[in-house]
Amino acid sequence: MNLQQLRYVRETVRRNLNLTDAARALHTSQPGVSKQIREFEEELGVDIFERHGRRFVALTPPGRELIGIIDRILLEVDNLRRVGENYAAGDSGRLTIATTHTQARYVLPRVIASFRERYPKVRLSLQQGNPSAVARWVLSGEADIGIATESLDHLEDLIALPAYTWTHSVVVRPDHALANSGALTLQAIAEYPIITYSKEFTGRSHIDEAFAAQGLAPDIVLTAIDSDVIKTYVELGLGIGIIASVAFDPERDRQLKCFEAEQLFPINTTRVAIRRGAYLRDFTIAFIESFAPDLTRERVIEAIGSNRTADAE
Amino acid sequence: MNLQQLRYVRETVRRNLNLTDAARALHTSQPGVSKQIREFEEELGVDIFERHGRRFVALTPPGRELIGIIDRILLEVDNLRRVGENYAAGDSGRLTIATTHTQARYVLPRVIASFRERYPKVRLSLQQGNPSAVARWVLSGEADIGIATESLDHLEDLIALPAYTWTHSVVVRPDHALANSGALTLQAIAEYPIITYSKEFTGRSHIDEAFAAQGLAPDIVLTAIDSDVIKTYVELGLGIGIIASVAFDPERDRQLKCFEAEQLFPINTTRVAIRRGAYLRDFTIAFIESFAPDLTRERVIEAIGSNRTADAE
DNA sequence: TATCCTTACGGAATTCGTAAGCATG
DNA sequence: CATGCTTACGAATTCCGTAAGGATA
């Protein structure tokens, strides 16, 4: 048994049991992967993959049990590497953050600016996608941490720590009928065409819930994953916009009038997601702390509940 | 990085940082271990062992973090093997039980008899020792499960499940002054020489607590780890004996008179200990269930809280 | 001076890539 | 017949043992 065999099995499972794909992804030859998997199965005495002729069609029952263990082993192997880097190259390395557009565009810039000042030698990369992709990237290890407002709970191997809360705002053109009204109501908003986020994004589910709770059927004429796109179409007069409050910039968005809507829609919580059992580099924890000062180093270590010993600086 | 390197590091730590010992224990050459450890350290970029000249004198800080991760990896590697065996050779294999004398002599025989009937192809082995040795064997993987009454709690990586409770009995010779008294008291017992278990064994701590709580200083003239030894010396007239109630056999022990002492000494709980995160073979779980019917298969799987998927037969 | 880790070196075993084979959809 | 796993084989690498070296307590 060796680690390479475990990697081959894991990758083959991840690639929908396509061994050829797995070999390509691992930059190695397909027969090599085939042989190693065979030998691994022989050593364990059980088949991991159910084969129809020469094709893999499913995991066997022992295969399903093994894959969970294999995932944990390879996670811990990554952790060994990270511990090494943390001590050997404390302030340099790479930090991959999976997140959504709103975070990347409106929240992270100031955090990243200060992070880069403190850790100039860390190479940052942002993986942008929808919240379930964010969760997937963190779970697979492609990203170190994930930041999103939805879809980060209800996953056993994902730890989602609340970072901050925020509310939506309504934006309209200055010449819109609602522009000079007093306090907005959901009823009033529902009379006009609406532009807001796509399903799954940036608290959209809370928007839908709020309307549904009052039996309203809003006319959502356009959705986007992107606050800038929403604002652009509001400016064009296509409807009124519902966006995250952080996405309104009084300086830039002079063509729009903004109403805070914290009374109308439920409060949203943006969370930082970490893979359970993953070892976090010091600078990763520092990033989280700088993103959400409530999440102190101690609380993060406590929450991931593993690996890091108490005396680790 | 490979698994062999991890084994070398773990064994060296277990052997008090003596690499030569570790190599011997692993049936390999000492220079081979040295080289592999060096290469592993180089790959990670940190030293694991602190060296004075050419001697290992301590773990470095990263070393302390790494060793925990290494232990988990190697545990999971064992788990892979066990899953394989569980499916490939379901009803055969080896089950090692670490336990104390009282359990091995008075409690386990009937459990083992029925277990052997159900799983005739499983080779059983009993590792007998004091409770802290039991804990150590389970933690190191030398035993699959541990059964003991003391010293099994307060260890993070050990899960101790309550199996059954029991109380002590007092045994005396029929010609002893107490033989025909009514209900015994601690005061009465403390007047005579006492023979009972050694420190750490079979509820001895509860016996001491009971006397101490009443300010009594019993005259313990002889201690043994072994109920049979205790009974033998009681028969010789050296004193009165305090033993686990299960260790009294009315058939065999006709030369002794036995008083149940559940009022005098606190109740004892015998526990089954499992290493956290270890995969248990089906027959291991069956053994536990047969030892303590309260510990059903579901509750055991729940308690170890890992590895085994819900659908595992 | 005994213990114990490191270095050097050579043979054995393992790993991995290329080429060809064969079964399924 | 295209896709996709397996078999065969040879080269490169890795692993591991023996022998010798050097440092500490």
XYZ file of C-alpha atoms (C1' of nucleotides) in Angstrom:
676
model
C 0.000 0.000 0.000
C 1.271 3.456 -0.757
C 0.005 6.990 -0.920
C 0.056 7.086 -4.682
C -2.496 4.306 -4.845
C -4.746 6.262 -2.547
C -4.455 9.328 -4.746
C -5.323 7.287 -7.813
C -8.418 5.859 -6.187
C -9.582 9.214 -4.914
C -9.116 10.944 -8.222
C -10.907 8.172 -10.079
C -13.887 8.545 -7.773
C -13.831 12.302 -8.183
C -13.792 11.944 -11.955
C -16.968 9.899 -11.938
C -15.113 6.588 -12.025
C -13.359 7.494 -15.220
C -9.851 6.182 -14.771
C -8.600 7.746 -17.971
C -9.678 11.188 -16.791
C -8.095 10.581 -13.432
C -4.761 9.647 -14.992
C -4.836 12.780 -17.086
C -5.636 14.951 -14.082
C -2.726 13.433 -12.183
C -0.335 13.851 -15.107
C 0.480 10.203 -15.332
C -0.189 7.275 -17.578
C -3.526 5.545 -17.597
C -2.137 1.992 -17.467
C -0.080 2.958 -14.464
C -3.173 4.045 -12.605
C -4.989 0.890 -13.647
C -2.241 -1.338 -12.375
C -1.822 0.445 -9.081
C -5.533 0.347 -8.374
C -5.622 -3.341 -9.171
C -2.713 -4.029 -6.852
C -4.300 -1.985 -4.113
C -7.525 -3.937 -4.442
C -5.594 -7.174 -4.348
C -3.741 -6.174 -1.235
C -6.945 -5.308 0.569
C -8.650 -8.404 -0.771
C -11.714 -6.542 -1.992
C -12.766 -4.745 -5.141
C -13.269 -1.029 -4.780
C -14.832 -0.533 -8.179
C -17.643 -2.541 -9.637
C -16.794 -3.347 -13.231
C -18.987 -4.166 -16.195
C -16.475 -5.848 -18.405
C -13.676 -3.325 -18.355
C -15.633 -0.297 -17.349
C -16.072 1.111 -13.864
C -19.750 1.549 -13.156
C -20.011 1.976 -9.391
C -18.285 1.734 -6.068
C -18.662 -1.570 -4.276
C -19.885 -1.517 -0.668
C -16.362 -1.818 0.730
C -15.328 0.779 -1.825
C -17.778 3.246 -0.326
C -16.296 2.698 3.096
C -12.730 2.893 1.868
C -13.130 6.131 -0.002
C -14.047 7.975 3.182
C -10.936 6.718 4.912
C -8.791 7.505 1.892
C -10.075 11.062 1.844
C -9.114 11.503 5.455
C -5.638 10.078 4.934
C -4.909 12.339 2.009
C -6.255 15.334 3.897
C -3.859 14.560 6.720
C -1.013 14.142 4.270
C -1.748 17.651 3.047
C -1.729 18.732 6.647
C 1.779 17.340 7.107
C 2.919 19.466 4.202
C 1.211 22.516 5.601
C 2.778 22.109 9.018
C 6.142 21.898 7.318
C 5.526 25.021 5.282
C 4.150 26.843 8.269
C 7.416 26.415 10.114
C 9.835 26.427 7.238
C 8.358 29.281 5.267
C 6.094 30.990 7.739
C 5.270 34.119 5.839
C 5.255 32.840 2.317
C 3.045 30.437 0.490
C -0.275 30.477 -1.256
C -3.752 31.194 -0.005
C -6.731 30.274 -2.134
C -10.052 31.819 -1.244
C -13.239 30.566 -2.803
C -15.965 33.150 -2.786
C -18.818 34.819 -4.607
C -18.869 37.957 -6.656
C -20.340 40.254 -4.022
C -17.663 39.328 -1.505
C -14.864 39.574 -4.015
C -15.996 42.915 -5.330
C -17.213 44.781 -2.275
C -15.996 43.144 0.918
C -12.667 41.514 0.294
C -10.710 44.368 -1.278
C -10.020 46.159 1.995
C -9.261 42.863 3.771
C -6.915 41.725 1.059
C -5.157 45.074 0.967
C -4.267 44.889 4.635
C -3.411 41.206 4.372
C -0.969 41.877 1.560
C 0.692 44.509 3.643
C 1.194 42.088 6.510
C 2.077 39.053 4.357
C 3.576 40.400 1.155
C 5.080 37.059 0.229
C 1.833 35.112 0.249
C 0.373 34.585 -3.171
C -3.365 35.051 -3.072
C -5.816 33.555 -5.454
C -9.538 34.028 -5.632
C -11.775 31.251 -6.896
C -15.032 32.845 -7.861
C -18.220 30.836 -8.194
C -21.640 30.180 -6.795
C -22.001 29.164 -3.172
C -22.222 25.461 -3.824
C -19.081 25.617 -5.918
C -17.445 27.452 -3.033
C -18.423 24.629 -0.713
C -17.158 22.034 -3.190
C -13.794 23.726 -3.635
C -13.216 23.900 0.061
C -14.239 20.295 0.553
C -11.947 19.060 -2.187
C -9.044 21.109 -0.944
C -8.880 23.244 -4.065
C -9.484 26.250 -1.853
C -8.219 26.842 1.667
C -11.238 28.760 2.845
C -14.614 29.696 1.430
C -16.611 32.860 1.991
C -20.284 32.999 1.113
C -23.687 33.776 2.446
C -25.616 30.696 1.412
C -25.199 26.938 1.056
C -22.376 26.580 3.489
C -24.212 24.792 6.260
C -25.606 21.264 6.316
C -22.375 19.658 5.220
C -20.761 17.378 7.752
C -17.186 18.000 6.661
C -17.528 21.734 6.301
C -17.263 24.080 9.242
C -19.056 27.363 8.646
C -18.182 30.156 11.040
C -20.387 33.274 11.096
C -18.320 36.271 10.018
C -20.689 39.231 9.810
C -24.317 40.060 9.122
C -25.749 42.435 6.600
C -28.992 43.480 4.995
C -30.288 44.367 1.577
C -30.980 47.745 0.037
C -33.377 48.823 -2.662
C -32.001 51.010 -5.438
C -34.049 52.995 -7.931
C -33.520 55.703 -10.537
C -34.085 59.197 -9.198
C -36.983 59.576 -11.624
C -38.683 56.387 -10.459
C -42.117 56.649 -8.833
C -40.713 55.274 -5.572
C -37.717 57.614 -5.469
C -39.392 60.189 -3.333
C -41.656 57.987 -1.260
C -41.051 57.656 2.457
C -40.479 54.219 3.962
C -40.769 51.448 1.387
C -43.004 48.422 1.846
C -42.833 45.046 0.163
C -46.263 45.707 -1.323
C -45.044 48.898 -2.965
C -41.933 47.186 -4.328
C -43.881 44.262 -5.683
C -45.821 46.595 -7.974
C -42.757 47.222 -10.119
C -40.400 45.091 -12.155
C -37.511 43.894 -9.989
C -33.877 43.156 -10.753
C -31.878 41.155 -8.216
C -29.542 38.243 -7.634
C -29.798 34.817 -9.214
C -30.980 31.884 -7.215
C -28.480 30.817 -4.588
C -26.660 34.137 -4.552
C -26.130 36.826 -1.976
C -29.193 36.310 0.188
C -31.587 35.802 -2.707
C -33.398 33.105 -0.760
C -34.171 35.616 1.972
C -35.646 37.995 -0.582
C -37.936 35.296 -1.903
C -38.946 34.311 1.610
C -39.893 37.832 2.538
C -42.222 38.221 -0.423
C -43.648 34.741 0.021
C -44.369 35.392 3.690
C -46.695 38.214 2.655
C -48.249 36.288 -0.187
C -46.682 38.552 -2.779
C -45.550 37.399 -6.220
C -42.916 39.909 -7.283
C -42.182 40.399 -10.961
C -38.491 39.582 -11.166
C -37.557 40.563 -14.671
C -33.836 40.040 -14.537
C -31.398 38.235 -12.267
C -27.635 38.379 -12.096
C -24.926 37.056 -9.836
C -23.370 40.428 -9.850
C -24.379 43.653 -8.107
C -22.799 45.780 -10.820
C -24.890 44.191 -13.506
C -28.013 44.726 -11.422
C -27.214 48.371 -10.858
C -26.470 48.910 -14.525
C -29.909 47.672 -15.571
C -31.581 49.668 -12.839
C -29.857 52.736 -14.257
C -31.214 51.820 -17.685
C -34.694 51.927 -16.227
C -35.522 48.225 -16.445
C -36.800 48.089 -12.878
C -35.887 48.557 -9.265
C -32.934 46.751 -7.811
C -32.487 44.763 -4.644
C -28.836 44.398 -3.726
C -26.629 43.855 -0.729
C -26.194 47.149 1.097
C -22.421 46.950 0.824
C -22.762 47.005 -2.939
C -24.071 50.555 -2.962
C -21.407 53.209 -3.218
C -22.763 56.756 -2.762
C -19.774 58.174 -4.598
C -19.965 56.073 -7.710
C -23.654 55.381 -7.822
C -24.896 58.947 -8.086
C -27.481 57.989 -10.678
C -29.230 55.780 -8.115
C -31.221 56.408 -5.006
C -30.733 53.860 -2.259
C -33.116 52.767 0.514
C -31.841 50.620 3.347
C -34.195 47.662 3.522
C -33.190 45.962 6.743
C -36.829 46.069 7.837
C -38.097 44.353 4.727
C -35.847 41.349 4.277
C -34.342 38.950 6.813
C -30.837 39.546 8.033
C -28.130 37.634 6.169
C -25.075 36.012 7.673
C -21.901 35.654 5.676
C -19.799 32.722 6.775
C -16.249 31.530 6.464
C -16.058 27.853 5.580
C -13.177 25.574 6.449
C -12.753 21.917 5.702
C -13.088 19.914 8.876
C -9.771 18.533 9.968
C -7.698 20.756 7.716
C -4.592 22.326 9.165
C -4.616 26.069 8.629
C -1.424 27.979 8.067
C -0.823 30.862 10.415
C -1.459 33.364 7.674
C -4.729 31.664 6.811
C -5.932 32.136 10.349
C -4.671 35.701 10.248
C -6.687 36.287 7.112
C -9.843 34.986 8.727
C -9.243 37.133 11.762
C -8.762 40.181 9.631
C -11.883 39.387 7.633
C -14.019 38.884 10.733
C -12.373 40.217 13.883
C -14.865 38.242 15.975
C -13.242 35.068 14.697
C -10.106 35.243 16.751
C -7.266 32.870 16.301
C -8.327 30.938 19.400
C -11.925 30.596 18.303
C -10.960 29.393 14.870
C -8.599 26.764 16.244
C -11.238 25.746 18.725
C -13.832 25.430 15.970
C -11.782 23.293 13.614
C -11.126 21.203 16.672
C -8.106 19.258 15.592
C -4.523 19.109 14.525
C -3.195 22.329 15.874
C -1.751 21.827 19.280
C -2.284 24.424 21.940
C 1.330 25.462 21.998
C 1.578 26.045 18.277
C 2.607 29.632 17.869
C 6.700 11.146 1.253
C 5.622 7.601 1.851
C 3.951 5.552 4.514
C 7.147 3.813 5.522
C 8.680 7.115 6.546
C 5.680 7.818 8.725
C 6.028 4.425 10.399
C 9.703 5.068 11.056
C 8.983 8.409 12.674
C 6.166 7.044 14.789
C 8.168 4.106 16.022
C 11.149 6.288 16.847
C 8.939 8.517 18.948
C 7.379 5.513 20.634
C 10.816 4.144 21.459
C 11.807 7.297 23.298
C 13.572 8.777 20.290
C 15.898 5.825 20.026
C 16.221 5.204 16.319
C 18.191 2.016 16.784
C 15.408 0.518 18.873
C 12.856 1.617 16.361
C 14.701 -0.068 13.504
C 14.928 -3.275 15.492
C 11.231 -3.168 16.323
C 10.390 -2.705 12.668
C 12.722 -5.502 11.566
C 14.768 -3.317 9.335
C 18.195 -1.760 9.233
C 19.051 1.214 11.351
C 20.755 3.232 8.578
C 17.692 2.752 6.413
C 15.503 4.326 9.059
C 17.969 7.138 9.529
C 18.043 7.939 5.853
C 14.293 7.821 5.407
C 13.680 10.089 8.349
C 16.255 12.542 7.029
C 14.622 12.560 3.627
C 11.223 13.039 5.148
C 12.451 15.994 7.153
C 14.045 17.454 4.061
C 10.865 17.101 2.074
C 8.838 18.887 4.722
C 11.540 21.482 5.178
C 11.626 21.144 8.966
C 13.417 18.991 11.493
C 11.221 16.621 13.449
C 13.884 15.598 15.917
C 16.133 17.885 17.862
C 19.646 16.514 17.737
C 22.568 16.954 20.040
C 25.368 15.993 17.751
C 24.117 12.670 16.429
C 21.665 11.863 19.175
C 17.932 12.548 19.225
C 17.078 14.395 22.377
C 13.617 15.837 21.798
C 10.875 16.577 19.311
C 11.013 19.996 17.717
C 7.851 22.141 17.835
C 6.824 21.172 14.305
C 7.718 17.605 15.230
C 5.162 17.668 18.008
C 2.507 18.803 15.585
C 3.497 16.305 12.942
C 3.464 13.295 15.194
C -0.239 13.749 15.937
C -1.047 13.857 12.259
C 1.181 10.875 11.549
C -0.600 8.844 14.211
C -3.932 9.601 12.620
C -2.730 8.669 9.159
C -1.344 5.352 10.289
C -4.509 4.628 12.235
C -6.525 5.205 9.101
C -4.186 3.016 7.113
C -4.933 0.240 9.582
C -8.583 0.998 9.085
C -8.247 0.460 5.356
C -6.836 -2.988 6.038
C -9.607 -3.774 8.464
C -12.318 -2.757 6.040
C -10.742 -5.045 3.483
C -10.602 -7.932 5.892
C -14.103 -7.270 7.086
C -15.458 -7.811 3.596
C -12.968 -10.312 2.274
C -12.775 -12.556 5.290
C -15.762 -11.515 7.319
C -15.790 -14.299 9.853
C -12.112 -14.911 10.233
C -9.329 -12.835 11.588
C -7.850 -11.939 14.920
C -9.314 -10.160 17.895
C -7.025 -8.921 20.621
C -8.590 -8.013 23.922
C -6.613 -6.166 26.549
C -7.967 -6.732 30.005
C -7.290 -7.338 33.670
C -7.164 -10.563 35.581
C -10.607 -10.364 37.142
C -12.267 -9.882 33.783
C -10.245 -12.579 32.094
C -10.853 -15.081 34.841
C -14.451 -14.483 35.910
C -16.339 -12.459 33.346
C -14.937 -13.189 29.916
C -15.073 -16.996 29.868
C -18.796 -17.217 29.169
C -18.611 -14.339 26.657
C -15.707 -15.904 24.855
C -17.361 -19.300 24.783
C -20.402 -17.973 22.992
C -18.254 -15.803 20.753
C -16.196 -18.781 19.654
C -19.336 -20.637 18.777
C -20.542 -17.822 16.568
C -17.098 -16.989 15.095
C -15.052 -20.174 15.217
C -12.524 -18.859 12.733
C -11.553 -15.780 14.689
C -8.346 -16.175 16.640
C -8.691 -14.584 20.007
C -5.895 -13.300 22.098
C -5.973 -11.863 25.581
C -3.454 -9.260 26.648
C -3.470 -9.234 30.391
C -2.144 -6.302 32.376
C -2.994 -3.457 34.694
C -5.583 -0.903 33.631
C -3.119 1.660 32.409
C -1.402 -0.971 30.296
C -4.816 -1.862 28.922
C -5.340 1.757 27.952
C -1.892 1.948 26.395
C -2.371 -1.188 24.320
C -5.641 0.046 22.923
C -4.198 3.460 22.135
C -1.207 2.017 20.349
C -3.312 -0.419 18.373
C -1.728 -3.467 19.965
C -5.183 -4.432 21.203
C -8.502 -3.938 19.448
C -10.503 -3.330 22.573
C -9.797 -2.959 26.267
C -11.903 -4.049 29.188
C -11.236 -2.705 32.649
C -12.779 -0.987 35.602
C -10.298 1.793 36.210
C -8.049 4.195 34.349
C -9.961 4.148 31.113
C -11.407 7.628 31.197
C -9.675 10.998 30.872
C -7.892 10.085 27.667
C -8.887 12.080 24.646
C -8.278 9.356 22.109
C -9.867 6.582 24.101
C -13.593 6.029 24.109
C -14.782 4.199 27.224
C -18.267 2.769 27.048
C -19.927 1.612 30.273
C -20.542 -2.124 30.040
C -21.903 -3.198 33.411
C -21.767 -2.305 37.066
C -20.828 -4.501 39.980
C -19.984 -4.377 43.656
C -17.520 -5.927 46.044
C -17.965 -8.798 48.476
C -16.229 -9.602 51.713
C -14.987 -13.156 52.170
C -13.882 -14.727 55.426
C -13.064 -18.166 56.782
C -16.045 -19.858 58.408
C -14.147 -19.800 61.728
C -13.500 -16.097 61.533
C -14.992 -13.840 64.208
C -17.079 -12.061 61.558
C -18.370 -15.230 59.941
C -21.541 -15.338 61.931
C -22.165 -11.662 62.417
C -25.181 -10.061 60.810
C -24.698 -7.106 58.443
C -21.059 -6.062 58.196
C -19.852 -2.509 58.723
C -16.661 -0.844 57.591
C -15.752 -0.279 61.220
C -16.026 -3.996 61.925
C -13.958 -4.912 58.871
C -11.272 -2.378 59.674
C -10.533 -4.174 62.927
C -9.000 -7.147 61.115
C -6.159 -7.647 58.663
C -7.403 -7.211 55.094
C -6.365 -8.801 51.822
C -7.492 -7.175 48.591
C -6.468 -5.926 45.164
C -3.357 -3.976 44.336
C -3.530 -0.293 43.599
C -5.208 0.444 40.286
C -6.953 -2.917 40.111
C -10.565 -4.004 40.150
C -12.153 -1.151 42.036
C -9.404 -0.861 44.628
C -9.670 2.918 44.531
C -13.317 2.666 45.578
C -12.372 0.471 48.524
C -9.826 3.025 49.715
C -12.319 5.849 49.244
C -14.942 4.107 51.353
C -12.602 3.644 54.294
C -11.172 7.119 53.962
C -14.638 8.652 53.923
C -15.234 7.238 57.373
C -11.808 8.175 58.628
C -10.757 4.552 58.908
C -7.245 3.297 58.328
C -7.638 -0.350 57.392
C -4.766 -2.735 57.912
C -4.168 -4.063 54.437
C -1.660 -6.846 54.935
C -1.495 -8.239 51.453
C -2.505 -7.097 47.979
C -2.725 -8.989 44.739
C -3.950 -8.326 41.240
C -5.714 -11.616 41.334
C -8.895 -12.710 43.136
C -7.683 -16.305 43.340
C -4.571 -15.301 45.178
C -6.611 -13.196 47.571
C -8.996 -16.058 48.275
C -6.139 -18.468 48.820
C -4.601 -16.320 51.548
C -7.968 -15.730 53.137
C -8.350 -19.497 53.313
C -4.949 -19.680 54.999
C -6.257 -17.357 57.680
C -4.141 -14.317 56.894
C -7.127 -11.985 56.989
C -10.452 -11.161 55.495
C -10.746 -10.619 51.787
C -12.418 -7.941 49.729
C -13.000 -9.080 46.176
C -15.294 -8.432 43.263
C -18.571 -10.260 43.796
C -18.247 -12.120 40.513
C -15.050 -13.683 41.801
C -16.864 -15.665 44.454
C -18.025 -19.068 43.324
C -20.279 -20.814 45.887
C -19.442 -24.185 44.369
C -15.692 -23.936 44.457
C -15.249 -21.642 47.389
C -16.869 -23.784 50.044
C -14.142 -22.945 52.542
C -15.186 -19.307 52.467
C -18.164 -17.378 53.660
C -19.197 -14.483 51.455
C -20.999 -11.244 52.332
C -22.300 -9.010 49.591
C -20.905 -5.566 50.338
C -22.778 -3.356 47.915
C -23.755 -1.096 50.820
C -20.195 -0.618 51.976
C -18.236 0.270 48.866
C -19.181 2.445 45.905
C -20.542 0.823 42.800
C -17.955 0.046 40.116
C -18.415 0.396 36.387
C -16.527 -1.835 34.016
C -15.939 -0.234 30.652
C -15.051 -1.254 27.150
C -12.408 0.979 25.647
C -11.972 1.614 21.956
C -9.449 3.779 20.219
C -11.150 6.847 18.808
C -11.370 6.681 15.073
C -10.567 2.992 14.820
C -12.604 0.902 12.432
C -14.061 -2.095 14.194
C -14.547 -5.373 12.408
C -18.058 -6.762 12.503
C -16.986 -9.511 14.850
C -15.397 -6.995 17.175
C -18.668 -5.150 17.476
C -20.428 -8.486 17.950
C -18.054 -9.297 20.768
C -18.768 -6.023 22.512
C -22.489 -6.548 22.105
C -22.241 -9.995 23.557
C -20.111 -8.734 26.448
C -22.501 -5.900 27.246
C -25.890 -6.319 25.590
C -26.668 -2.676 26.325
C -23.931 -1.718 23.919
C -25.771 -2.524 20.753
C -24.142 -2.380 17.398
C -25.817 0.958 16.667
C -24.708 2.529 19.908
C -21.137 1.409 19.461
C -20.958 2.776 15.927
C -22.558 5.968 17.130
C -20.035 6.260 19.945
C -16.915 5.785 17.870
C -18.444 8.370 15.606
C -16.526 7.792 12.440
C -15.520 5.638 9.576
C -18.333 3.180 9.432
C -20.984 4.356 7.059
C -24.603 3.881 7.938
C -25.185 1.272 5.283
C -22.307 -0.943 6.335
C -23.776 -4.312 7.123
C 34.711 3.195 25.235
C 29.999 1.998 24.366
C 26.097 3.872 22.280
C 23.919 5.732 18.511
C 23.182 8.483 14.328
C 25.130 9.461 9.532
C 27.436 8.543 5.132
C 28.678 5.533 1.259
C 27.666 2.187 -1.904
C 25.682 -1.697 -4.445
C 21.981 -4.917 -5.415
C 17.001 -5.750 -5.386
C 12.473 -4.350 -5.790
C 9.197 -1.081 -7.210
C 7.309 2.259 -10.140
C 6.007 4.175 -14.343
C 5.802 4.947 -19.185
C 4.983 3.039 -24.042
C 2.794 -0.204 -26.998
C -0.596 -3.439 -27.860
C -4.962 -5.987 -26.588
C -9.777 -6.485 -25.799
C -14.557 -5.541 -24.132
C -18.522 -2.408 -23.922
C -21.998 0.918 -25.569
C -15.782 1.953 -33.970
C -14.756 5.006 -30.227
C -14.114 4.827 -25.490
C -11.882 2.909 -21.723
C -9.690 -0.697 -18.779
C -6.027 -4.455 -18.872
C -1.720 -6.846 -20.076
C 3.194 -6.907 -21.369
C 7.599 -5.274 -21.097
C 11.626 -2.421 -20.364
C 13.929 1.583 -18.267
C 14.458 4.612 -14.407
C 13.931 5.321 -9.859
C 13.568 4.183 -5.229
C 14.390 1.338 -1.421
C 17.089 -1.185 1.724
C 20.848 -3.817 3.431
C 25.988 -4.034 4.656
C 30.131 -1.704 5.908
C 32.455 2.073 7.701
C 32.643 6.734 9.960
C 32.144 10.142 13.643
C 30.135 12.275 17.779
C 28.418 12.134 22.498
C 27.899 10.666 27.368
